[in-house]
Tab-separated table of C-alpha atoms and ligand atoms in Angstrom:
chain	number	residue	atom	x	y	z
A	1	MET	CA	0.484	-17.408	16.269
A	2	ASN	CA	1.602	-14.483	18.337
A	3	THR	CA	-1.818	-12.994	19.209
A	4	LYS	CA	-0.470	-9.560	18.380
A	5	PHE	CA	-0.826	-10.519	14.684
A	6	ALA	CA	-4.390	-11.847	14.945
A	7	LYS	CA	-5.795	-8.865	13.047
A	8	ILE	CA	-3.926	-9.946	9.890
A	9	PHE	CA	-5.801	-13.238	9.945
A	10	GLU	CA	-9.287	-11.820	10.473
A	11	PRO	CA	-11.468	-12.718	7.485
A	12	ILE	CA	-12.763	-9.843	5.377
A	13	THR	CA	-15.576	-9.704	2.821
A	14	PHE	CA	-15.733	-7.751	-0.456
A	15	PRO	CA	-18.980	-6.028	-1.477
A	16	ASN	CA	-19.749	-8.893	-3.889
A	17	GLY	CA	-19.723	-11.377	-0.994
A	18	VAL	CA	-16.302	-12.955	-1.535
A	19	THR	CA	-14.520	-13.535	1.762
A	20	LEU	CA	-10.750	-13.682	2.170
A	21	ASP	CA	-9.452	-15.655	5.128
A	22	SER	CA	-6.748	-13.083	5.849
A	23	ARG	CA	-5.812	-9.461	5.196
A	24	PHE	CA	-2.903	-10.655	3.096
A	25	ALA	CA	-2.849	-9.935	-0.660
A	26	MET	CA	0.125	-10.354	-2.942
A	27	GLY	CA	0.473	-7.107	-4.849
A	28	PRO	CA	0.982	-7.119	-8.608
A	29	MET	CA	4.556	-7.664	-9.757
A	30	VAL	CA	5.993	-7.957	-13.256
A	31	ILE	CA	8.418	-10.875	-13.231
A	32	VAL	CA	9.229	-11.238	-16.979
A	33	GLY	CA	8.622	-14.986	-17.036
A	34	SER	CA	6.497	-15.031	-20.207
A	35	GLU	CA	7.251	-15.815	-23.828
A	36	LYS	CA	7.981	-12.925	-26.176
A	37	GLY	CA	4.533	-11.756	-27.222
A	38	GLY	CA	2.997	-12.336	-23.805
A	39	ALA	CA	2.057	-16.035	-23.776
A	40	ILE	CA	2.395	-17.724	-20.381
A	41	GLY	CA	5.874	-19.167	-20.004
A	42	GLN	CA	7.213	-22.066	-17.958
A	43	ASP	CA	8.954	-19.481	-15.761
A	44	ASP	CA	5.568	-17.879	-14.943
A	45	LEU	CA	4.183	-21.247	-13.867
A	46	THR	CA	7.240	-22.194	-11.801
A	47	TYR	CA	7.264	-18.826	-10.023
A	48	TRP	CA	3.563	-19.016	-9.183
A	49	HIS	CA	3.808	-22.607	-8.061
A	50	ARG	CA	6.255	-21.366	-5.410
A	51	HIS	CA	4.278	-18.199	-4.546
A	52	ASN	CA	0.708	-19.544	-4.707
A	53	ASN	CA	0.247	-19.699	-0.950
A	54	SER	CA	1.813	-16.328	-0.210
A	55	ALA	CA	-1.495	-14.541	0.276
A	56	SER	CA	-5.250	-15.031	0.285
A	57	LEU	CA	-5.554	-12.831	-2.797
A	58	LEU	CA	-2.890	-13.238	-5.482
A	59	ILE	CA	-2.596	-10.570	-8.175
A	60	THR	CA	-0.610	-11.222	-11.350
A	61	GLY	CA	1.880	-8.738	-12.741
A	62	ALA	CA	0.699	-6.105	-15.191
A	63	THR	CA	-0.801	-7.918	-18.184
A	64	ALA	CA	-0.937	-6.301	-21.619
A	65	VAL	CA	-4.408	-5.909	-23.129
A	66	SER	CA	-2.938	-4.874	-26.476
A	67	GLU	CA	-0.013	-5.733	-28.727
A	68	TYR	CA	0.905	-2.031	-28.381
A	69	SER	CA	1.517	-2.402	-24.645
A	70	ASP	CA	4.917	-4.059	-24.413
A	71	ALA	CA	6.848	-2.399	-21.596
A	72	TYR	CA	8.943	-5.369	-20.480
A	73	GLY	CA	9.734	-7.646	-23.421
A	74	ASN	CA	8.695	-10.825	-21.609
A	75	GLY	CA	5.746	-9.540	-19.619
A	76	LEU	CA	2.298	-11.128	-19.498
A	77	GLY	CA	-0.164	-10.670	-22.355
A	78	LEU	CA	-3.863	-11.468	-22.691
A	79	TYR	CA	-4.688	-9.798	-25.980
A	80	LYS	CA	-5.140	-12.833	-28.239
A	81	ASP	CA	-7.559	-15.717	-27.926
A	82	ASP	CA	-4.777	-18.266	-28.424
A	83	GLN	CA	-3.144	-16.996	-25.215
A	84	VAL	CA	-6.079	-18.252	-23.118
A	85	GLU	CA	-4.926	-21.899	-22.969
A	86	GLY	CA	-1.723	-20.870	-21.160
A	87	TRP	CA	-3.724	-18.673	-18.791
A	88	LYS	CA	-5.906	-21.654	-17.864
A	89	GLU	CA	-2.724	-23.391	-16.694
A	90	LEU	CA	-1.687	-20.313	-14.733
A	91	ALA	CA	-5.122	-20.044	-13.087
A	92	LYS	CA	-4.829	-23.670	-11.943
A	93	VAL	CA	-1.364	-23.111	-10.501
A	94	MET	CA	-2.282	-19.860	-8.744
A	95	LYS	CA	-5.478	-21.319	-7.248
A	96	ALA	CA	-4.029	-24.686	-6.234
A	97	GLU	CA	-3.810	-23.778	-2.542
A	98	GLY	CA	-7.337	-22.333	-2.368
A	99	ASN	CA	-6.378	-18.676	-2.726
A	100	ARG	CA	-8.092	-16.250	-5.122
A	101	ALA	CA	-6.303	-15.290	-8.330
A	102	VAL	CA	-6.763	-11.924	-10.043
A	103	VAL	CA	-5.278	-10.673	-13.342
A	104	GLN	CA	-3.975	-7.106	-13.417
A	105	LEU	CA	-4.872	-5.602	-16.815
A	106	PHE	CA	-2.884	-2.729	-18.266
A	107	HIS	CA	-1.940	-0.744	-21.289
A	108	ALA	CA	1.540	0.668	-20.816
A	109	GLY	CA	0.969	3.702	-23.065
A	110	TYR	CA	4.157	5.702	-23.518
A	111	ARG	CA	6.055	3.207	-21.376
A	112	SER	CA	5.761	0.575	-24.163
A	113	SER	CA	9.437	0.791	-25.071
A	114	PHE	CA	9.511	-2.721	-26.531
A	115	THR	CA	6.525	-1.893	-28.741
A	116	TYR	CA	8.458	1.100	-29.994
A	117	LYS	CA	11.422	-1.144	-30.804
A	118	ASP	CA	9.203	-3.646	-32.650
A	119	LYS	CA	6.637	-1.414	-34.303
A	120	GLY	CA	8.163	2.075	-34.243
A	121	VAL	CA	5.299	3.572	-32.264
A	122	ALA	CA	4.351	4.078	-28.620
A	123	TYR	CA	0.924	5.510	-27.871
A	124	SER	CA	-0.330	7.746	-25.109
A	125	ALA	CA	-3.056	10.319	-24.511
A	126	SER	CA	-1.145	12.984	-26.490
A	127	THR	CA	1.654	13.288	-28.999
A	128	LYS	CA	4.665	14.477	-27.045
A	129	THR	CA	8.361	13.983	-26.410
A	130	TYR	CA	9.661	13.346	-22.901
A	131	SER	CA	13.140	13.986	-21.534
A	132	PHE	CA	13.121	10.558	-19.882
A	133	LEU	CA	12.223	8.624	-23.070
A	134	ASP	CA	14.509	8.111	-26.056
A	135	TYR	CA	11.592	7.736	-28.481
A	136	PRO	CA	8.645	9.950	-29.459
A	137	VAL	CA	5.117	9.311	-28.231
A	138	THR	CA	2.013	9.354	-30.418
A	139	GLY	CA	-1.420	10.458	-29.215
A	140	LEU	CA	-4.257	7.980	-29.769
A	141	THR	CA	-6.973	8.983	-32.223
A	142	GLU	CA	-10.606	8.803	-31.076
A	143	ALA	CA	-11.012	5.567	-33.046
A	144	GLN	CA	-7.895	4.094	-31.415
A	145	ILE	CA	-9.201	5.039	-27.976
A	146	GLU	CA	-12.316	3.031	-28.763
A	147	GLU	CA	-10.093	0.084	-29.761
A	148	VAL	CA	-8.156	0.242	-26.484
A	149	LEU	CA	-11.396	0.316	-24.496
A	150	ASN	CA	-12.512	-2.787	-26.375
A	151	ASP	CA	-9.098	-4.350	-25.687
A	152	PHE	CA	-9.635	-3.982	-21.925
A	153	ALA	CA	-13.075	-5.579	-22.237
A	154	ALA	CA	-11.784	-8.438	-24.402
A	155	ALA	CA	-8.895	-9.159	-22.029
A	156	ALA	CA	-11.313	-9.258	-19.075
A	157	LYS	CA	-13.442	-11.770	-20.984
A	158	ARG	CA	-10.362	-13.924	-21.590
A	159	ALA	CA	-9.505	-13.781	-17.875
A	160	ILE	CA	-13.009	-15.058	-17.124
A	161	ASP	CA	-12.668	-17.815	-19.735
A	162	ALA	CA	-9.309	-18.828	-18.256
A	163	GLY	CA	-10.883	-19.395	-14.834
A	164	PHE	CA	-9.589	-16.414	-12.881
A	165	ASP	CA	-11.448	-15.045	-9.874
A	166	GLY	CA	-11.204	-11.416	-10.875
A	167	VAL	CA	-9.431	-8.632	-12.716
A	168	GLU	CA	-7.726	-5.490	-11.485
A	169	ILE	CA	-7.656	-2.475	-13.794
A	170	HIS	CA	-4.220	-0.900	-13.581
A	171	GLY	CA	-4.839	2.828	-13.397
A	172	ALA	CA	-1.563	3.600	-11.596
A	173	ASN	CA	2.181	3.965	-12.075
A	174	ARG	CA	2.223	6.217	-15.150
A	175	TYR	CA	0.702	3.663	-17.516
A	176	LEU	CA	-1.954	4.615	-20.065
A	177	ILE	CA	-4.957	5.121	-17.771
A	178	HIS	CA	-2.820	7.224	-15.457
A	179	GLN	CA	-1.436	9.097	-18.507
A	180	PHE	CA	-4.964	10.117	-19.489
A	181	PHE	CA	-5.629	11.415	-15.979
A	182	SER	CA	-2.413	13.437	-15.769
A	183	VAL	CA	-2.091	16.930	-17.272
A	184	VAL	CA	1.604	16.157	-17.834
A	185	SER	CA	0.756	13.518	-20.449
A	186	ASN	CA	-2.784	14.498	-21.463
A	187	GLU	CA	-2.895	17.686	-23.528
A	188	ARG	CA	-6.025	16.764	-25.475
A	189	THR	CA	-8.690	19.315	-26.230
A	190	ASP	CA	-11.486	16.844	-27.035
A	191	LYS	CA	-13.762	15.080	-24.546
A	192	TRP	CA	-10.811	12.957	-23.326
A	193	GLY	CA	-8.733	15.875	-22.036
A	194	GLY	CA	-8.819	19.255	-20.366
A	195	SER	CA	-11.176	19.370	-17.384
A	196	LEU	CA	-10.919	16.934	-14.483
A	197	GLU	CA	-14.099	15.227	-15.676
A	198	ASN	CA	-12.660	14.795	-19.171
A	199	ARG	CA	-9.319	13.461	-17.932
A	200	ALA	CA	-11.150	10.938	-15.761
A	201	ARG	CA	-13.340	9.820	-18.669
A	202	PHE	CA	-10.920	7.205	-20.061
A	203	ALA	CA	-10.478	5.512	-16.673
A	204	LEU	CA	-14.211	5.463	-16.036
A	205	GLU	CA	-14.961	4.177	-19.517
A	206	VAL	CA	-12.512	1.293	-18.978
A	207	VAL	CA	-14.302	0.448	-15.720
A	208	LYS	CA	-17.694	0.563	-17.455
A	209	ARG	CA	-16.593	-1.687	-20.336
A	210	VAL	CA	-14.983	-4.232	-18.027
A	211	LYS	CA	-18.000	-4.223	-15.736
A	212	ALA	CA	-20.302	-4.899	-18.690
A	213	VAL	CA	-18.244	-7.976	-19.638
A	214	ILE	CA	-18.232	-9.227	-16.056
A	215	LYS	CA	-21.984	-8.762	-15.772
A	216	GLU	CA	-22.584	-10.708	-18.955
A	217	HIS	CA	-20.040	-13.497	-18.633
A	218	ALA	CA	-18.808	-13.970	-15.050
A	219	LYS	CA	-20.273	-15.450	-11.901
A	220	PRO	CA	-21.432	-12.935	-9.243
A	221	ASP	CA	-18.377	-13.678	-7.116
A	222	PHE	CA	-15.961	-12.410	-9.785
A	223	LEU	CA	-13.849	-9.586	-8.321
A	224	LEU	CA	-13.165	-6.208	-9.890
A	225	GLY	CA	-10.384	-4.013	-8.514
A	226	TYR	CA	-8.955	-0.674	-9.572
A	227	ARG	CA	-5.375	0.411	-8.876
A	228	ILE	CA	-4.492	4.070	-8.592
A	229	SER	CA	-1.512	6.266	-7.815
A	230	PRO	CA	-3.001	8.724	-5.325
A	231	GLU	CA	-1.092	11.706	-6.705
A	232	GLU	CA	1.397	12.703	-9.367
A	233	ILE	CA	3.575	15.390	-7.917
A	234	HIS	CA	7.128	14.806	-9.055
A	235	ARG	CA	10.140	16.101	-10.895
A	236	HIS	CA	8.567	15.593	-14.324
A	237	GLY	CA	5.676	17.878	-13.394
A	238	ASP	CA	2.516	17.924	-11.343
A	239	GLY	CA	0.048	15.752	-13.218
A	240	PHE	CA	-2.717	15.523	-10.633
A	241	THR	CA	-3.248	16.137	-6.959
A	242	PHE	CA	-4.621	13.797	-4.342
A	243	ASP	CA	-7.847	15.838	-4.325
A	244	GLU	CA	-8.277	15.008	-8.010
A	245	ALA	CA	-7.447	11.339	-7.470
A	246	LEU	CA	-10.073	11.277	-4.740
A	247	TYR	CA	-12.635	12.536	-7.255
A	248	LEU	CA	-11.705	9.655	-9.568
A	249	ILE	CA	-11.808	7.107	-6.744
A	250	ASP	CA	-15.262	8.360	-5.804
A	251	GLU	CA	-16.487	7.999	-9.395
A	252	VAL	CA	-14.967	4.528	-9.737
A	253	ALA	CA	-16.614	3.470	-6.461
A	254	THR	CA	-19.933	4.865	-7.655
A	255	LEU	CA	-19.695	2.747	-10.820
A	256	GLY	CA	-19.046	-0.191	-8.479
A	257	VAL	CA	-15.806	-2.052	-7.847
A	258	ASP	CA	-14.916	-4.518	-5.111
A	259	TYR	CA	-11.685	-2.849	-4.172
A	260	ILE	CA	-9.400	0.101	-4.720
A	261	ASN	CA	-5.668	-0.671	-4.577
A	262	THR	CA	-3.402	2.296	-3.875
A	263	SER	CA	0.120	2.266	-5.267
A	264	GLN	CA	2.726	4.118	-3.244
A	265	SER	CA	6.427	3.599	-2.771
A	266	GLY	CA	9.169	4.744	-0.467
A	267	PRO	CA	9.708	4.365	3.277
A	268	ARG	CA	6.409	3.995	5.178
A	269	SER	CA	4.501	5.051	2.090
A	270	PHE	CA	1.481	2.993	3.205
A	271	ALA	CA	1.059	5.826	5.743
A	272	ALA	CA	2.038	8.683	3.371
A	273	THR	CA	0.345	12.062	3.378
A	274	PRO	CA	-0.385	14.139	0.233
A	275	LYS	CA	2.207	16.623	-1.028
A	276	ALA	CA	-0.477	19.113	-2.059
A	277	GLY	CA	-4.180	19.865	-1.790
A	278	ASN	CA	-6.822	19.907	0.901
A	279	TYR	CA	-5.757	16.793	2.773
A	280	GLN	CA	-2.168	17.625	3.650
A	281	GLY	CA	-1.233	16.167	7.008
A	282	GLN	CA	-3.776	13.342	6.736
A	283	ALA	CA	-2.850	9.825	5.680
A	284	ILE	CA	-3.869	9.181	2.065
A	285	ASN	CA	-5.105	5.663	2.766
A	286	LYS	CA	-7.161	6.773	5.756
A	287	VAL	CA	-8.859	9.511	3.718
A	288	ILE	CA	-9.626	7.065	0.895
A	289	LYS	CA	-10.976	4.456	3.278
A	290	GLU	CA	-13.266	7.017	4.844
A	291	ARG	CA	-14.425	8.218	1.423
A	292	LEU	CA	-15.144	4.664	0.272
A	293	ALA	CA	-17.279	4.156	3.379
A	294	GLY	CA	-17.615	0.438	2.725
A	295	ARG	CA	-18.571	0.791	-0.954
A	296	ALA	CA	-15.309	-1.002	-1.811
A	297	LEU	CA	-12.483	-2.466	0.254
A	298	LEU	CA	-9.150	-0.657	0.306
A	299	LEU	CA	-5.974	-2.511	-0.583
A	300	GLY	CA	-2.722	-0.673	-0.153
A	301	ALA	CA	0.954	-1.216	-0.775
A	302	GLY	CA	4.135	0.649	-0.076
A	303	ASP	CA	6.940	-0.525	2.128
A	304	LEU	CA	5.057	-3.388	3.763
A	305	THR	CA	8.449	-4.876	4.408
A	306	SER	CA	8.070	-6.433	7.864
A	307	PRO	CA	5.379	-8.271	9.830
A	308	ASP	CA	4.986	-5.223	12.100
A	309	LYS	CA	4.418	-2.867	9.165
A	310	ILE	CA	1.871	-5.259	7.648
A	311	LEU	CA	0.080	-5.344	11.005
A	312	GLU	CA	0.191	-1.558	11.311
A	313	ALA	CA	-1.158	-1.154	7.772
A	314	VAL	CA	-4.183	-3.396	8.269
A	315	THR	CA	-4.869	-1.980	11.718
A	316	ASP	CA	-4.727	1.718	10.867
A	317	TYR	CA	-4.673	2.353	7.107
A	318	VAL	CA	-6.124	-0.271	4.767
A	319	ASP	CA	-8.452	-3.272	4.757
A	320	VAL	CA	-6.008	-5.585	3.026
A	321	ALA	CA	-2.211	-5.352	2.738
A	322	ALA	CA	-0.986	-5.774	-0.847
A	323	THR	CA	2.550	-6.824	0.022
A	324	ALA	CA	4.945	-6.968	-2.906
A	325	THR	CA	8.703	-7.063	-2.290
A	326	MET	CA	8.268	-8.922	1.024
A	327	VAL	CA	6.436	-11.893	-0.470
A	328	LEU	CA	8.507	-11.883	-3.631
A	329	LEU	CA	11.607	-12.427	-1.501
A	330	ASP	CA	10.004	-14.500	1.230
A	331	PRO	CA	6.992	-16.365	-0.170
A	332	ASP	CA	6.419	-17.921	3.266
A	333	THR	CA	5.895	-14.605	5.064
A	334	LYS	CA	2.203	-15.234	5.712
A	335	GLU	CA	2.719	-18.807	6.884
A	336	LYS	CA	5.607	-17.789	9.132
A	337	ILE	CA	3.541	-15.086	10.835
A	338	TYR	CA	0.620	-17.499	11.172
A	339	GLN	CA	2.851	-20.093	12.823
A	340	GLY	CA	4.423	-17.618	15.246
A	341	ARG	CA	7.708	-17.618	13.339
A	342	GLU	CA	7.582	-13.932	12.378
A	343	ASP	CA	11.222	-13.539	13.439
A	344	GLU	CA	12.175	-15.757	10.490
A	345	VAL	CA	10.588	-13.469	7.879
A	346	THR	CA	13.450	-12.080	5.831
A	347	LEU	CA	14.322	-9.883	2.875
A	348	GLU	CA	17.807	-11.311	2.817
A	349	VAL	CA	18.504	-13.603	-0.117
A	350	LYS	CA	21.822	-15.378	-0.376
A	351	GLU	CA	22.930	-17.798	-3.062
A	352	ASP	CA	21.567	-20.812	-1.139
A	353	ARG	CA	18.020	-19.385	-1.074
A	354	LEU	CA	17.865	-17.877	-4.551
A	355	ALA	CA	16.847	-21.062	-6.381
A	356	ASP	CA	14.005	-21.615	-3.913
A	357	LEU	CA	12.401	-18.298	-4.925
A	358	CYS	CA	11.871	-19.634	-8.457
A	359	LEU	CA	12.415	-16.231	-10.062
A	360	PRO	CA	12.364	-16.238	-13.872
A	361	LYS	CA	15.756	-16.281	-15.581
A	362	LEU	CA	15.150	-12.758	-16.964
A	363	PHE	CA	14.172	-11.307	-13.592
A	364	TYR	CA	17.624	-9.743	-13.237
A	365	SER	CA	16.773	-7.449	-16.164
A	366	ILE	CA	14.027	-5.635	-14.277
A	367	ALA	CA	15.206	-6.094	-10.691
A	368	PRO	CA	17.252	-2.853	-10.597
A	369	LEU	CA	14.273	-0.863	-11.806
A	370	ILE	CA	11.749	-2.019	-9.299
A	371	VAL	CA	13.356	-3.448	-6.202
A	372	THR	CA	13.889	-0.006	-4.743
A	373	SER	CA	13.047	-0.505	-1.104
A	374	GLN	CA	15.822	0.767	1.102
A	375	PHE	CA	15.050	-2.131	3.405
A	376	VAL	CA	16.156	-4.723	0.864
A	377	PRO	CA	19.694	-5.685	1.916
A	378	GLN	CA	22.504	-4.965	-0.536
A	379	ILE	CA	23.428	-8.656	-0.615
A	380	THR	CA	19.930	-9.407	-1.980
A	381	LYS	CA	20.108	-6.651	-4.577
A	382	ASP	CA	23.556	-7.745	-5.767
A	383	LEU	CA	22.282	-11.259	-6.267
A	384	LEU	CA	19.035	-10.301	-8.008
A	385	TYR	CA	20.706	-7.855	-10.376
A	386	LYS	CA	23.219	-10.466	-11.530
A	387	LYS	CA	22.552	-12.149	-14.876
A	388	PRO	CA	22.330	-15.903	-14.218
A	389	GLU	CA	25.010	-17.987	-15.950
B	1	LIG	C1	9.438	-6.729	-8.961
B	1	LIG	C2	8.291	-5.760	-8.887
B	1	LIG	C3	7.394	-5.685	-9.943
B	1	LIG	C4	6.289	-4.812	-9.878
B	1	LIG	N1	5.346	-4.832	-10.883
B	1	LIG	C5	4.179	-4.181	-10.711
B	1	LIG	C6	3.082	-4.389	-11.600
B	1	LIG	O1	3.140	-5.188	-12.530
B	1	LIG	N2	1.945	-3.690	-11.389
B	1	LIG	C7	1.813	-2.807	-10.349
B	1	LIG	O2	0.754	-2.209	-10.190
B	1	LIG	N3	2.825	-2.617	-9.466
B	1	LIG	C8	3.979	-3.292	-9.616
B	1	LIG	N4	4.977	-3.163	-8.673
B	1	LIG	C9	4.734	-2.333	-7.491
B	1	LIG	C10	4.246	-3.177	-6.315
B	1	LIG	O3	2.980	-3.784	-6.583
B	1	LIG	C11	4.141	-2.334	-5.021
B	1	LIG	O4	3.155	-1.350	-5.175
B	1	LIG	C12	5.463	-1.683	-4.651
B	1	LIG	O5	6.533	-2.596	-4.804
B	1	LIG	C13	5.454	-1.181	-3.219
B	1	LIG	O6	5.155	-2.195	-2.330
B	1	LIG	P1	6.293	-2.997	-1.493
B	1	LIG	O7	7.040	-1.963	-0.737
B	1	LIG	O8	5.519	-3.965	-0.651
B	1	LIG	O9	7.164	-3.670	-2.487
B	1	LIG	C14	6.114	-3.979	-8.741
B	1	LIG	C15	7.052	-4.039	-7.711
B	1	LIG	C16	8.123	-4.918	-7.753
B	1	LIG	C17	9.073	-4.986	-6.605
């Protein structure tokens, strides 16, 4: 190894005592390899067999906790007991090289476009229409909120039963938990909306329910993570500031999680600064890390698209790098850096390398939506966007 990269391979320990042997995590990525309805598919297993040594901590793509959370058609689901058998297989495949495997749990809320197609309804915090959606959105009743909270708890229990090492609650990327926190999507006037405390209530209640299940059913080394978008300041409206997200992070850390995972995108977004609020000019990840003060580790993503950026991230901004696009397109990134072959790490995918990535046959259908990094070469994008024959 080039000693310059030694920091990436320094072990690090979560508050619950679990130690990773590197600062490399594989960030959550939807790959649409599952059966319709969310059961683990052969494509999921094949993909993870190829990617199971990409990082010391491997996080699955967003996994539906409810049948009303279908955002991708062939995404992962863990909302029925009969899905657990397939997840046991996936756990075995993901853990085969000795790395830790975590399930990212989500409810897609208003982004459940496939649920709308199937069932004629897509739920969110409030009833509303959006210019960017071609279907209406229905606000959850109090009783339905209780059901969704139970869904998160039940899915966490299934992840434990399937043999996973942890769960990550997906509170980011404009899915349901995020929708409750944002004033753009949460217009409720009951205890679940309005003040900052009320908008944070749903997120915190999910954490509490999942923690209760872990306490009762999992071993002490089971990991709990929480993913958050640090701010929502964009063209569809200002849903929450970084200052408000920091409040939520603080509350989540006080309840007790092993890590916070920040979701940011765009060039050098791992080092991004807030667009508004009290911390302008300071790096979001640095402020969060300071606020956590060791209560939880900080994972971060966002343009970790070269060995140097990964090194910079773990040196200056986060505890663990949650690399996504890089390890999707070069599953050997970590091994190459470890072996001093960092020059061979590549985002370029040509026809001859595509099969080796073991991407699901439907991957092309989501690739244009999410492979946005400007550092991904056009030749790679052209290939990934193409429907396989
Ligand atoms: C194909 C793909 C699928 C993704 N799916 C998810 C997901 O299921 N859950 C999530 O929290 N983020 C998801 N993301 C976002 C990544 O985890 C990550 O935050 C983002 O890509 C920025 O990191 P990067 O520049 O290293 O790719 C996805 C990204 C990609 C490229």
